[in-house]
Coordinates of C-alpha atoms and ligand atoms in Angstrom, one line a residue:
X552 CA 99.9 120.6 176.7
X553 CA 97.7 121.3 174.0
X554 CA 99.8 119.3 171.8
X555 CA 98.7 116.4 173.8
X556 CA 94.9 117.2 173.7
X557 CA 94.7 114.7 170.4
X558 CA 96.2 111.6 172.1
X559 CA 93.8 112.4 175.3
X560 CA 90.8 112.1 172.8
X561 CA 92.2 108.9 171.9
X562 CA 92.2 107.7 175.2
X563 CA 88.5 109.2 175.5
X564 CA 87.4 107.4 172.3
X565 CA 89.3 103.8 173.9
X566 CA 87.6 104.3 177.4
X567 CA 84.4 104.6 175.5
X568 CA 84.8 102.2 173.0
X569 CA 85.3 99.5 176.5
X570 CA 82.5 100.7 178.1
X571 CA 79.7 101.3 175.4
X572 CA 81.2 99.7 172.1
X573 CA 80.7 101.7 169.1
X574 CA 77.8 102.2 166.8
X575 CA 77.1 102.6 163.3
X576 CA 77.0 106.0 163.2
X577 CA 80.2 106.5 165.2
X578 CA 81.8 104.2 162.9
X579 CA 80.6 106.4 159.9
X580 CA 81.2 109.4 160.9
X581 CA 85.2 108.2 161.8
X582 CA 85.8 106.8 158.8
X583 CA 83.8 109.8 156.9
X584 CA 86.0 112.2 158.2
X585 CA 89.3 110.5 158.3
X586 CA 89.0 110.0 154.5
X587 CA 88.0 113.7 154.0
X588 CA 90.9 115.2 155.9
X589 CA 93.2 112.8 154.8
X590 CA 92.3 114.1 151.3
X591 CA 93.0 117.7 152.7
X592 CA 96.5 116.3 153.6
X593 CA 97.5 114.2 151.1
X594 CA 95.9 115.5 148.3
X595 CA 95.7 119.2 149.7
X596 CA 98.4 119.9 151.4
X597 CA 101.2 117.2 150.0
X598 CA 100.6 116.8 146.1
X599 CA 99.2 120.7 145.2
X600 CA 100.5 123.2 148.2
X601 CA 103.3 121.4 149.1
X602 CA 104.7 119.5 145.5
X603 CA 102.6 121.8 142.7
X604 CA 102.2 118.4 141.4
X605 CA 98.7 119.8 139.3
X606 CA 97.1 122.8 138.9
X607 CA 93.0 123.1 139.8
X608 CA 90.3 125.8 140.3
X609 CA 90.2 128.3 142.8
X610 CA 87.1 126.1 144.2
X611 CA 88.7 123.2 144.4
X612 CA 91.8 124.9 145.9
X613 CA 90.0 126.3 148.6
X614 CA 88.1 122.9 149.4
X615 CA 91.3 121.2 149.7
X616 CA 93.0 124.0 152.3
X617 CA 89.8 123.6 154.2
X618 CA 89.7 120.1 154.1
X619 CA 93.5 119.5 155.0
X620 CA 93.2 122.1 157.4
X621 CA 90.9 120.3 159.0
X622 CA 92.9 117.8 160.2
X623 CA 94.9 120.2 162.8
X624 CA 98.6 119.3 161.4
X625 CA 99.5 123.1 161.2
X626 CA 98.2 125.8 158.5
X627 CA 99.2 124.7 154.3
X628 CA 101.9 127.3 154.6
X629 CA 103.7 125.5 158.1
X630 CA 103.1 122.0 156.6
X631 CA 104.4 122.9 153.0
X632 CA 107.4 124.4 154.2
X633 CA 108.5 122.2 156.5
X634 CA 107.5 119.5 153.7
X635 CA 109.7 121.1 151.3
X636 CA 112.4 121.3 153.7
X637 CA 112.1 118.0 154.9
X638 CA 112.9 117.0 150.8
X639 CA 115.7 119.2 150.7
X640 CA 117.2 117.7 153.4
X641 CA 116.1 114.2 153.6
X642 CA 118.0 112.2 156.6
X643 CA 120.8 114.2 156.5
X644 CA 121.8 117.3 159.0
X645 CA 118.8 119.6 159.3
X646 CA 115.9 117.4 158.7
X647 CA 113.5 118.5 160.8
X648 CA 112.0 115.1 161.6
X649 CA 114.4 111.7 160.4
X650 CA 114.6 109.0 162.5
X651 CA 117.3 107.4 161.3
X652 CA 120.0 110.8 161.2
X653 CA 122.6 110.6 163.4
X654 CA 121.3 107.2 165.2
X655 CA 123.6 104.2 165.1
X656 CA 122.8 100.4 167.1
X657 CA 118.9 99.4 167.6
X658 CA 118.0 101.2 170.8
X659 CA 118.8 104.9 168.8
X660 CA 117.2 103.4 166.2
X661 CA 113.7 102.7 168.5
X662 CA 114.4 106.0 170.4
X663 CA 115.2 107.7 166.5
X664 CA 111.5 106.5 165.5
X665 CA 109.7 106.8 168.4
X666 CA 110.9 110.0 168.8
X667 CA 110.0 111.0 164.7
X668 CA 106.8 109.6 165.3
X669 CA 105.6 111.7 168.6
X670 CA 107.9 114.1 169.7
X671 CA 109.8 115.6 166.9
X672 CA 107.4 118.7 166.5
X673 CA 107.9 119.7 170.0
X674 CA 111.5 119.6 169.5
X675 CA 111.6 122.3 166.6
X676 CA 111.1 125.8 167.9
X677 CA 110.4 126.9 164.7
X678 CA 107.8 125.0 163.7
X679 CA 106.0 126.6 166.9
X680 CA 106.3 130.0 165.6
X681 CA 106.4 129.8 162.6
X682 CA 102.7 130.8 162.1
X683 CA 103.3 134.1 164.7
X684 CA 106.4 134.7 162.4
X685 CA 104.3 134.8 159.4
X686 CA 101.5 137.1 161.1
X687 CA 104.5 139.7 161.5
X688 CA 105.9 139.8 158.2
X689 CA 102.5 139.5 156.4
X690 CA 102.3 143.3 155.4
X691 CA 105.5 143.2 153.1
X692 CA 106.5 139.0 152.3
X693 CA 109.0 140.4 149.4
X694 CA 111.3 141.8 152.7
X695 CA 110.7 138.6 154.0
X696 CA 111.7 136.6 151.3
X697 CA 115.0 138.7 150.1
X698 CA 116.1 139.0 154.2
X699 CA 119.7 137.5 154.6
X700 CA 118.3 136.4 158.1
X701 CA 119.4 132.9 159.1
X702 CA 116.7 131.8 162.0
X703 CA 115.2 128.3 161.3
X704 CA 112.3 130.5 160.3
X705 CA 114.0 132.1 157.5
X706 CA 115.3 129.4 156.1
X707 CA 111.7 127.7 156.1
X708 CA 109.7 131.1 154.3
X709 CA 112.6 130.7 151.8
X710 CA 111.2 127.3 150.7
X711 CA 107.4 128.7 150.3
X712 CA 108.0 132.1 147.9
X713 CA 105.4 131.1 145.3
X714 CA 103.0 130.1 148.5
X715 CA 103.6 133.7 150.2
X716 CA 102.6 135.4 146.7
X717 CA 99.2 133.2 146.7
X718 CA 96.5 136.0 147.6
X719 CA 94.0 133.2 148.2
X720 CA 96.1 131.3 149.9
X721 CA 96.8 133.8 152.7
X722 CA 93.2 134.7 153.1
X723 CA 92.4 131.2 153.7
X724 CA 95.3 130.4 155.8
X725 CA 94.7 133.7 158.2
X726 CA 91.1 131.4 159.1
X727 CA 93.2 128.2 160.3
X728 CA 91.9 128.1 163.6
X729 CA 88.6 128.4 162.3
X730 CA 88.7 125.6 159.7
X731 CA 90.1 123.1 162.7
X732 CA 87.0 124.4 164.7
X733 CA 85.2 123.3 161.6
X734 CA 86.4 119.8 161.8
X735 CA 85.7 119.4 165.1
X736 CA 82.0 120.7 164.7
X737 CA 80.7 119.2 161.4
X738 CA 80.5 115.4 162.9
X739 CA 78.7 117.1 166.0
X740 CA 76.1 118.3 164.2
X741 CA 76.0 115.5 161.9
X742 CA 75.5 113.4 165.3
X743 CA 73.4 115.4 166.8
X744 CA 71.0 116.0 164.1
X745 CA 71.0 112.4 162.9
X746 CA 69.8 110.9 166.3
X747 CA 68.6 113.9 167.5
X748 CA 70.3 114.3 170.7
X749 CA 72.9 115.5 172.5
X750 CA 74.9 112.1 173.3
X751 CA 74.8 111.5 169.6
X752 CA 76.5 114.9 169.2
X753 CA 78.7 114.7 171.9
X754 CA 79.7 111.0 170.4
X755 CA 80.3 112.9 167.4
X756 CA 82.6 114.9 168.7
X757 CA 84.4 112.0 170.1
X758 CA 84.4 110.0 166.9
X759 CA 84.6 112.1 164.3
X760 CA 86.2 115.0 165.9
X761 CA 88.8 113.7 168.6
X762 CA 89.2 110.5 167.8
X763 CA 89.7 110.6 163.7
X764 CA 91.9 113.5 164.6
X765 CA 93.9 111.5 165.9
X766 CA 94.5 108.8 163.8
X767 CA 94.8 111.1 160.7
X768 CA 98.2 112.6 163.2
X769 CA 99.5 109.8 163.8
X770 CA 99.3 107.7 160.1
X771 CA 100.8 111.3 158.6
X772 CA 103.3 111.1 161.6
X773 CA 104.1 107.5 160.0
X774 CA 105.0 109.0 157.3
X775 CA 108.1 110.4 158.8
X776 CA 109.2 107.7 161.0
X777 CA 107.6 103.9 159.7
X778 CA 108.1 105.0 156.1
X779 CA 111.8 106.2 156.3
X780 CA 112.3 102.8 158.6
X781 CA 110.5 100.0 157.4
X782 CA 110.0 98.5 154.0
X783 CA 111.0 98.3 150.4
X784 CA 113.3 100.4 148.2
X785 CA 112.8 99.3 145.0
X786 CA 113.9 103.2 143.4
X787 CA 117.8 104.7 144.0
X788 CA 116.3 107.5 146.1
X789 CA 119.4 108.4 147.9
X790 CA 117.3 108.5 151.5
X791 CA 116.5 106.1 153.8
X792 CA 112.4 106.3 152.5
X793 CA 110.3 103.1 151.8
X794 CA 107.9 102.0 150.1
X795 CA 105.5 100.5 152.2
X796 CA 101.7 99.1 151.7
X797 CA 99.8 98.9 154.7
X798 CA 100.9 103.3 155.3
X799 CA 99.9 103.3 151.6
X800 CA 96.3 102.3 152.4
X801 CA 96.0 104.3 155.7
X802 CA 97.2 107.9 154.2
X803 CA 95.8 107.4 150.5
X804 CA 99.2 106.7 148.5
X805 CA 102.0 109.1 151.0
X806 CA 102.9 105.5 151.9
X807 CA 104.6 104.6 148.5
X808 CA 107.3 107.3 150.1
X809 CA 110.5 105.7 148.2
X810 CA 108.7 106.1 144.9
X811 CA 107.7 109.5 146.3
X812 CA 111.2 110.8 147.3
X813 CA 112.7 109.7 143.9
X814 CA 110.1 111.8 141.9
X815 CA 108.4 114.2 144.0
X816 CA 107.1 116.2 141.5
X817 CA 104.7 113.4 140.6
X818 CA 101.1 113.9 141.0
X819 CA 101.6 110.2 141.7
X820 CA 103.0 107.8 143.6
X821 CA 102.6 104.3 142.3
X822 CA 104.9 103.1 139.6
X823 CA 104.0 99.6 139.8
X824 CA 100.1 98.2 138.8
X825 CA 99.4 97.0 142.4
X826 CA 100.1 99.7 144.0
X827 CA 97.0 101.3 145.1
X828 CA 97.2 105.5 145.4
X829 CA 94.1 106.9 146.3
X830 CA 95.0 109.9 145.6
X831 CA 96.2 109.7 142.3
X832 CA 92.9 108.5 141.6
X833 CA 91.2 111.4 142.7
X834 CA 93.7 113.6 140.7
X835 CA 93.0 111.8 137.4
X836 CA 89.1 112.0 138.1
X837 CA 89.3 115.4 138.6
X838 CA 91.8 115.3 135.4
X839 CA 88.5 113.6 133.5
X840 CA 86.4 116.2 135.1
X841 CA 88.4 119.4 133.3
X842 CA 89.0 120.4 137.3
X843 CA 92.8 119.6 137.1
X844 CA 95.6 120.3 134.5
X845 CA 99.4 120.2 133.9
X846 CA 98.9 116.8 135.6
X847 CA 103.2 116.1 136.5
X848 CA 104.2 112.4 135.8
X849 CA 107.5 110.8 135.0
X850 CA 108.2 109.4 131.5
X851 CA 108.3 105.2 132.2
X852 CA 112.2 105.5 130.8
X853 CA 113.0 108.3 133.6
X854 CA 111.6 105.6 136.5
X855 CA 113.1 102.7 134.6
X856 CA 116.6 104.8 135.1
X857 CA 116.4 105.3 139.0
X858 CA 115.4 101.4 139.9
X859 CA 117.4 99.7 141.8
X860 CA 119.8 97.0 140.3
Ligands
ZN705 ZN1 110.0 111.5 153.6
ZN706 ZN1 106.6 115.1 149.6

């Protein structure tokens, strides 16, 4: 049920946007607050928690849990270790969300991506409690770690051991409900206090709460399914992942997701000059700024060796 709360504040934000149109506000504070939890996810939680891809400042650490946090996908410790897992087992037996594994013809192809795209969350226990299983073991996460135990939630802490040994980390991730709360109240006071009244907060809410929330699900969601369906594969990345433009816009650079599967480790994602990666930006202007370090790229001969013939 409350995993459907999202796409009912979609609906909201489409019954309202029929009735009333949208303003300029509405519009900015959408669009503000997609692009800052999108950073949270793809910057945040992807290319530092998840990949390691740079190292940062505690500051800027903490800003980019916060921020990807925001966006309601799960704590930096669920999403990086079902991340990690996801790489380990890419579209073969395991994978916690591929729609192509196992699906043969075109309609368990449809049902494979439909299915990647909105159900395949519901359909892991694990990823349910994971965060409950994390709670109980958070005393002592060495016995955690070295336990021979074979649940899906084992095997899943077994992929985060530098994340459980992160002091900050924990502290911030124990607040998770909090920082979602967070998201959902910063573009209410932002529209409250900007038309000074209570419809513009409540069309805050809507807009920059519900219905950015969301769209930030679904075009990470796309990730999994559109991106591991539908376009190019110009890199031998031994997965069905594309490389795809338009999801390379909408989640700033996760879209370029064949690049990304062949080097993961990359702090980027874009190999050729036209692809745009938002992200990577970012990460070399914080590079410029002294705010990031031990910046991971691949040597041009390393991608020259995995492209395609
Ligand atoms: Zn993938
Ligand atoms: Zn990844």
């Amino acid at each position: 049920m409350v995993e459907g709360l999202p796409l009912l504040g979609l609906g909201y934000g489409v019954w309202l946007f029929l009735r009333e149109g949208i303003r300029a506000l509405d519009v900015g504070l959408l669009v503000g607050m997609y692009l800052l939890t999108m950073t949270g996810i793809e910057l945040g939680f992807h290319r530092y928690y998840a990949h390691r891809t740079f190292e940062t400042t505690r500051t800027v650490r903490t800003l980019l849990l916060v921020l990807g946090s925001m966006a309601g996908q799960g704590s930096a410790m669920l999403w990086s270790a079902v991340h990690r897992w996801h790489h380990a087992h890419t579209d073969v037996p395991g994978d916690l969300h591929s729609p192509t594994l196992g699906r043969q013809g075109l309609w368990q192809r449809v049902r494979g991506f439909f299915w990647s795209q909105f159900l395949w969350y519901l359909d892991s226990p694990a990823v349910a409690t994971f965060s409950r299983f994390l709670q109980l073991h958070r005393a002592d996460p060495e016995a955690v770690l070295a336990a021979a135990e074979q649940t899906q939630e084992h095997r899943l802490v077994r992929t985060i051991p530098d994340l459980l040994r992160d002091e900050l980390l924990l502290r911030l991730n124990q607040r998770y409900g909090l920082w979602v709360l967070l998201g959902l109240a910063l573009p209410t006071l932002v529209g409250g206090l900007v038309t000074g009244s209570w419809e513009g907060a409540w069309r805050g809410l809507v807009w920059g709460g519900f219905v950015r929330f969301s769209l930030v699900q679904q075009a990470s969601f796309a990730i999994n399914s559109v991106t591991h369906t539908i376009g190019t594969q110009p890199l031998a990345s031994r997965d069905d992942s594309r490389n795809n433009a338009v999801m390379a816009v909408l989640t700033l650079g996760a879209g370029w997701h064949n690049n990304h599967h062949t080097f993961p480790g990359s702090a980027f994602t874009n190999f050729r000059w036209w692809q745009v990666d938002a992200s990577g930006l970012m990460i070399r202007l914080l590079e410029r700024l002294g705010l990031a370090w031990d910046v991971r790229r691949p040597s041009p001969d390393a991608i020259a060796a995995r492209v395609r013939p």
